[in-house]
PDB file of C-alpha atoms in Angstrom:
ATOM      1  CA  UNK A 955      31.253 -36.752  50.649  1.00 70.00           C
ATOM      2  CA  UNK A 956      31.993 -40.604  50.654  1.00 79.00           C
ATOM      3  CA  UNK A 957      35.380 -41.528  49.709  1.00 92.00           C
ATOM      4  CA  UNK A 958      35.863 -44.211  46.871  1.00 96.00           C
ATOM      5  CA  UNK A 959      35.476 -47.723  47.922  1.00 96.00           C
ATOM      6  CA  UNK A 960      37.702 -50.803  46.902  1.00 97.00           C
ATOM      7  CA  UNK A 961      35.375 -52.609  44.680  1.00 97.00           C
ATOM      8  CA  UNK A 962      36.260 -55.973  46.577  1.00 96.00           C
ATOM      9  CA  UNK A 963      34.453 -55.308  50.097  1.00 95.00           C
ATOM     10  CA  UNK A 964      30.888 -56.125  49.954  1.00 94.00           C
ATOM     11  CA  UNK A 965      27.619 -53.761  49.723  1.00 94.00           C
ATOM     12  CA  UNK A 966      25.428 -53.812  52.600  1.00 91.00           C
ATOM     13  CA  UNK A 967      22.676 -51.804  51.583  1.00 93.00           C
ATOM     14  CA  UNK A 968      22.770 -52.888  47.753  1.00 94.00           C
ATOM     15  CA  UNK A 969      20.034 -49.641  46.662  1.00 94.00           C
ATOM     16  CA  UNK A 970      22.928 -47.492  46.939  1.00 94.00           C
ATOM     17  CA  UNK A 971      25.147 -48.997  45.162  1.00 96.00           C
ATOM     18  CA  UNK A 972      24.662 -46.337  42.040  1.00 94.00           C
ATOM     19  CA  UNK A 973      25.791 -43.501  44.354  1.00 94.00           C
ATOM     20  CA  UNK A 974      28.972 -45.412  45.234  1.00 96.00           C
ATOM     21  CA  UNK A 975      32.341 -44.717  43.534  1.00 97.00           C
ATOM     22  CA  UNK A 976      35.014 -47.800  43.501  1.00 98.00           C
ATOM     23  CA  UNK A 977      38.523 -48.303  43.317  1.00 98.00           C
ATOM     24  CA  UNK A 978      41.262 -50.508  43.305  1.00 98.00           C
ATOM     25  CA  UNK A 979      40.886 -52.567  39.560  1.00 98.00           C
ATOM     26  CA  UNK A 980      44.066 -53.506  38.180  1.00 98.00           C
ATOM     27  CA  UNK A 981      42.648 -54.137  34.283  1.00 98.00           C
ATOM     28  CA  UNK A 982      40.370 -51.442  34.281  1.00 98.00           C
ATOM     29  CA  UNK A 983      41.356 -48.652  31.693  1.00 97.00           C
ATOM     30  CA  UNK A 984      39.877 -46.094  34.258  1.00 96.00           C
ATOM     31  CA  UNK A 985      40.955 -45.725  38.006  1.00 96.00           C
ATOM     32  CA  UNK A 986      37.563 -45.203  39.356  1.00 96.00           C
ATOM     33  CA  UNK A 987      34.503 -46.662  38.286  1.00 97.00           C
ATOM     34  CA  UNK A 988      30.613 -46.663  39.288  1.00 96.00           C
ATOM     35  CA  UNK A 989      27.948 -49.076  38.578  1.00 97.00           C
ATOM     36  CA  UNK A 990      24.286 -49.853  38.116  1.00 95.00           C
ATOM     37  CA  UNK A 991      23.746 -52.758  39.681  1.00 95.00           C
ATOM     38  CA  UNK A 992      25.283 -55.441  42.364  1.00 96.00           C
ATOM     39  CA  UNK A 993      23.778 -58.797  40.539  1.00 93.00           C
ATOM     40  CA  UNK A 994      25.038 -57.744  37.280  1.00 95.00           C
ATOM     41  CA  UNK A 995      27.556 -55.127  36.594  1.00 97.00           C
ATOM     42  CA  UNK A 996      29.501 -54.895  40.265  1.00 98.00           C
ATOM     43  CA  UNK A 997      29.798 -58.596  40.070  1.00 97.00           C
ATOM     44  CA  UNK A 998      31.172 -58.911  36.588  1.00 98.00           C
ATOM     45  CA  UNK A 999      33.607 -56.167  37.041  1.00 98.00           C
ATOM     46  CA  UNK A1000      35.050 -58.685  39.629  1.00 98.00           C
ATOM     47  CA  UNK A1001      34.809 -61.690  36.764  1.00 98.00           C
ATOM     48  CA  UNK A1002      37.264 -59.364  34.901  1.00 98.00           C
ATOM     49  CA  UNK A1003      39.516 -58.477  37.169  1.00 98.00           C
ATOM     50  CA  UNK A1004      39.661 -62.269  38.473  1.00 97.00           C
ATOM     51  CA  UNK A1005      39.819 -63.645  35.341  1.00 98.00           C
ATOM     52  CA  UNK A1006      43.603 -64.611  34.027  1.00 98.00           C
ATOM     53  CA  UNK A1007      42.453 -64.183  30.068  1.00 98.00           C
ATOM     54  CA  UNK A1008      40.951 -60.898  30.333  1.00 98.00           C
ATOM     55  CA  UNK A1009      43.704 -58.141  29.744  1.00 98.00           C
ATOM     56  CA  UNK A1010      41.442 -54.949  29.807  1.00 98.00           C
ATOM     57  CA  UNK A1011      38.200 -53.697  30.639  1.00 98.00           C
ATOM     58  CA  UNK A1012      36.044 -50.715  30.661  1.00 97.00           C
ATOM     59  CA  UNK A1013      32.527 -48.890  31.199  1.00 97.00           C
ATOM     60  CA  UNK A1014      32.333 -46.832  28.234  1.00 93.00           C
ATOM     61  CA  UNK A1015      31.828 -42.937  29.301  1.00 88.00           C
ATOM     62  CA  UNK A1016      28.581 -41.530  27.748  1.00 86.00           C
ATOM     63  CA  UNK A1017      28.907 -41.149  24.143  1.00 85.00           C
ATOM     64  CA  UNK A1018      32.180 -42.486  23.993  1.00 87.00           C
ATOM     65  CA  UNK A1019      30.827 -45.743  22.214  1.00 81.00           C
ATOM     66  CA  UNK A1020      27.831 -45.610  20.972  1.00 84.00           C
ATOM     67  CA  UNK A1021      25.852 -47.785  18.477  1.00 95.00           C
ATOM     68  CA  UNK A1022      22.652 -46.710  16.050  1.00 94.00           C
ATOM     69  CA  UNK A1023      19.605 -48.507  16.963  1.00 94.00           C
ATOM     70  CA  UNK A1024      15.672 -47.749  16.072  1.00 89.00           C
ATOM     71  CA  UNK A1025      15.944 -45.187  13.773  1.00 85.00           C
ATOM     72  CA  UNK A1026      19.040 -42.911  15.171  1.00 89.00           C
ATOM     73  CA  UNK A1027      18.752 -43.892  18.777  1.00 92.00           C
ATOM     74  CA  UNK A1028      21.684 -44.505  20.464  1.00 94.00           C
ATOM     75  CA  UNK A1029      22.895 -47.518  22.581  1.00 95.00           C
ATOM     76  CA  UNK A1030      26.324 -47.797  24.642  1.00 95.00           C
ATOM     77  CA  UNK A1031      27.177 -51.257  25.872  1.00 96.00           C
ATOM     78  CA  UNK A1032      28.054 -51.740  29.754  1.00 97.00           C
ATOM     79  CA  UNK A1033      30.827 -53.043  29.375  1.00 98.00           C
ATOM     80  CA  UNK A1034      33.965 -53.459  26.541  1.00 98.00           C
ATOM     81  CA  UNK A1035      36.273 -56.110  27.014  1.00 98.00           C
ATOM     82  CA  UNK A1036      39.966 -57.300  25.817  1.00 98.00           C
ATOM     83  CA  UNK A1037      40.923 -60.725  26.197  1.00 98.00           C
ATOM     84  CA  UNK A1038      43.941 -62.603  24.815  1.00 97.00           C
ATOM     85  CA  UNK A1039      41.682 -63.732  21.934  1.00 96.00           C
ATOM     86  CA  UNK A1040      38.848 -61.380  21.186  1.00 98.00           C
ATOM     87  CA  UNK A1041      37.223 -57.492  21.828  1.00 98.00           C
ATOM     88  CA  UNK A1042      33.807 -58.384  24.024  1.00 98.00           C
ATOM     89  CA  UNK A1043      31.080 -56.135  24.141  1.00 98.00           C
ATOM     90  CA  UNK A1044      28.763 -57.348  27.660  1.00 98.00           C
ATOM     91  CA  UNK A1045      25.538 -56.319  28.449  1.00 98.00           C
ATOM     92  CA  UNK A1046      24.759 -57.613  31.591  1.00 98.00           C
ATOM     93  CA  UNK A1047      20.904 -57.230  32.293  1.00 97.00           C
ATOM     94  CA  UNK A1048      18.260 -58.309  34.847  1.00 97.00           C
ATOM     95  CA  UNK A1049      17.038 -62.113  33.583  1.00 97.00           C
ATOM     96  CA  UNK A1050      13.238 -60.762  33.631  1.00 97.00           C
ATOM     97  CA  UNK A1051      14.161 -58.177  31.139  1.00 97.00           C
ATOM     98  CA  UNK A1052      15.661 -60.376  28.786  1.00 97.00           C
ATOM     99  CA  UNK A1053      12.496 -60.911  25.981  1.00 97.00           C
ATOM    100  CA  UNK A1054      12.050 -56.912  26.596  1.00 97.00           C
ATOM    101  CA  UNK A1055      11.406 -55.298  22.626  1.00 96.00           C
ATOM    102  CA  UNK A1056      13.970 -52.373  23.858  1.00 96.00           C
ATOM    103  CA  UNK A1057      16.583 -55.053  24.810  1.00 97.00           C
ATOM    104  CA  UNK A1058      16.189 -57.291  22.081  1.00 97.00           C
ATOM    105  CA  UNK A1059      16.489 -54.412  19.935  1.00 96.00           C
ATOM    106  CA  UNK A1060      19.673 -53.122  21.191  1.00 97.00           C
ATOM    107  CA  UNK A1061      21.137 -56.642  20.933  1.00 97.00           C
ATOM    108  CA  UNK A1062      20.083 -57.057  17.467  1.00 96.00           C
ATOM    109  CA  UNK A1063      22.236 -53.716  17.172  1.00 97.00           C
ATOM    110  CA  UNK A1064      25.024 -54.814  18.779  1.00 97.00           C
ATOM    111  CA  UNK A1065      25.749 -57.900  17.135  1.00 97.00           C
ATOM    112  CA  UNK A1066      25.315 -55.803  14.035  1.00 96.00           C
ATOM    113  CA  UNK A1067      28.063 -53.762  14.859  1.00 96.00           C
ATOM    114  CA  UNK A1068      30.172 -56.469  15.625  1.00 97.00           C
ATOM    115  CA  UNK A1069      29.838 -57.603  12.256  1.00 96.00           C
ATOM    116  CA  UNK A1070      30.963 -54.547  10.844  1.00 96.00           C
ATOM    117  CA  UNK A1071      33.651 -54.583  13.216  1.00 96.00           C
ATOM    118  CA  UNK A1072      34.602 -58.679  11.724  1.00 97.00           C
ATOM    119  CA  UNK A1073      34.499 -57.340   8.512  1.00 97.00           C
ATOM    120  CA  UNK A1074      37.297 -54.115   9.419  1.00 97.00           C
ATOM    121  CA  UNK A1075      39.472 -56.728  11.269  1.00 96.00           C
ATOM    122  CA  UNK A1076      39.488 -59.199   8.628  1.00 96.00           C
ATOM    123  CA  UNK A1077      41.251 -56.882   6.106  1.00 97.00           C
ATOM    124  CA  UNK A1078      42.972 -54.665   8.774  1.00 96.00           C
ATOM    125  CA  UNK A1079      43.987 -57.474  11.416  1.00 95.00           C
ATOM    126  CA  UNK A1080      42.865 -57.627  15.056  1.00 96.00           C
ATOM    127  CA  UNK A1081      41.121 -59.580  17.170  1.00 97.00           C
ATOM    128  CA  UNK A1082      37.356 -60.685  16.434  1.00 97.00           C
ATOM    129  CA  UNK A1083      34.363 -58.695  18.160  1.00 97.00           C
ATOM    130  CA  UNK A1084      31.616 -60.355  19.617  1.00 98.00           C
ATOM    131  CA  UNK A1085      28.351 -59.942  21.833  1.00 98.00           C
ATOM    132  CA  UNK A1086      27.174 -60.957  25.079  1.00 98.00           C
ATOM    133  CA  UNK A1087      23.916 -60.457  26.445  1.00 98.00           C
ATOM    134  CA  UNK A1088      23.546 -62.053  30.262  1.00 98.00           C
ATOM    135  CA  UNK A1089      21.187 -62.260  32.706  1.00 98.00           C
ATOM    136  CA  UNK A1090      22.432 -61.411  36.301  1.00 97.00           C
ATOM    137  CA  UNK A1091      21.289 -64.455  37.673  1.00 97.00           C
ATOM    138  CA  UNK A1092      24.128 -66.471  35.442  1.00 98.00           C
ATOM    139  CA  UNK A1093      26.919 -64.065  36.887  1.00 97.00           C
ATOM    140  CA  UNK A1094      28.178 -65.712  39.700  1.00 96.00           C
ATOM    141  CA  UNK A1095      32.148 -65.489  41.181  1.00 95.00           C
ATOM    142  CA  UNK A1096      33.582 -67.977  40.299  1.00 94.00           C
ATOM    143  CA  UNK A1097      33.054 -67.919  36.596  1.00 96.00           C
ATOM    144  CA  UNK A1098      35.760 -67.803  33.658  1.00 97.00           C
ATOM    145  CA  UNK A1099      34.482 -65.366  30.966  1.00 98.00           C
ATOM    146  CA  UNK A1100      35.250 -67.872  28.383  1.00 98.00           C
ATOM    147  CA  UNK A1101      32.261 -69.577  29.961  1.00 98.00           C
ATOM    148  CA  UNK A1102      29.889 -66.659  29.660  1.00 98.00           C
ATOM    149  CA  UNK A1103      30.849 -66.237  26.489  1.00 97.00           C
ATOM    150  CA  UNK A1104      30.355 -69.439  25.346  1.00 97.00           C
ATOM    151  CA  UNK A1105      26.946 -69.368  26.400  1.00 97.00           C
ATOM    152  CA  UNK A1106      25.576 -66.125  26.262  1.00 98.00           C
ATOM    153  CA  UNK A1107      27.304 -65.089  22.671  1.00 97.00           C
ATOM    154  CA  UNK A1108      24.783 -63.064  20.180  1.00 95.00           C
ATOM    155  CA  UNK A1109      24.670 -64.854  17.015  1.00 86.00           C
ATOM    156  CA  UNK A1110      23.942 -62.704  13.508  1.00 63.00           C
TER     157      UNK A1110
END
């Protein structure tokens, strides 16, 4: 029965954050949004917003973007991102799950898929794809996204 919450005002119990709904983004494709985790997700959803290069951002809906992985599986990234210069696809994970086979694995994917992705824009046109894997401890306010990305891109 809780009412949506402007994604600005902090958490003080930060367990519940999952059973929280926010509000109040102004680049967000989506009016309302929830999220996983304070460290990494809530936090870089306020990177975004603060962040004069981004233009767009979402939290792809389940099965709404969805990448093959180990043999059929599925993975969806956290987050997709437009900035003036490139499409972004973030994962933003807990640093002590980093060197995790499942994680690797769906970063291997991902960077995959960007290449496909490279490959459509350079005959089509648009703007260049890329990964980012980060560890929550490296999301801080604060940060431009041109930073993250410059040092927590996926290479092929």
């Amino acid at each position: 029965g809780e009412q949506p919450r402007d994604f600005r005002v902090p958490i003080a119990d930060k367990r519940l954050i999952r059973q929280m709904v926010f509000k109040g983004f102004k680049k967000c494709c989506y009016p309302y949004q929830k999220f996983q985790s304070v460290e990494g997700e809530w936090r870089l959803a306020q990177i975004l917003e603060d962040d004069p290069t981004v233009l767009k951002w979402m939290k792809p809906a389940p099965g709404q973007f969805r990448i093959e992985y180990r043999n059929g599986q599925n993975y969806e990234p956290d987050f997709v991102v437009e900035t003036g210069e490139a499409c972004l696809l973030i994962e933003p994970k807990r640093a002590d799950q980093l060197e995790q086979d499942d994680v690797k694995d769906k970063a291997r994917a991902a960077v995959r898929w960007c290449g496909y992705a490279n490959q459509h824009v350079a005959v089509s046109g648009g703007k260049h794809w890329l990964y980012l894997l980060i560890p929550d401890t490296a999301i801080e306010l604060g940060r431009s996204v041109a930073a993250l990305q410059s040092e927590f891109v996926q290479q092929t």
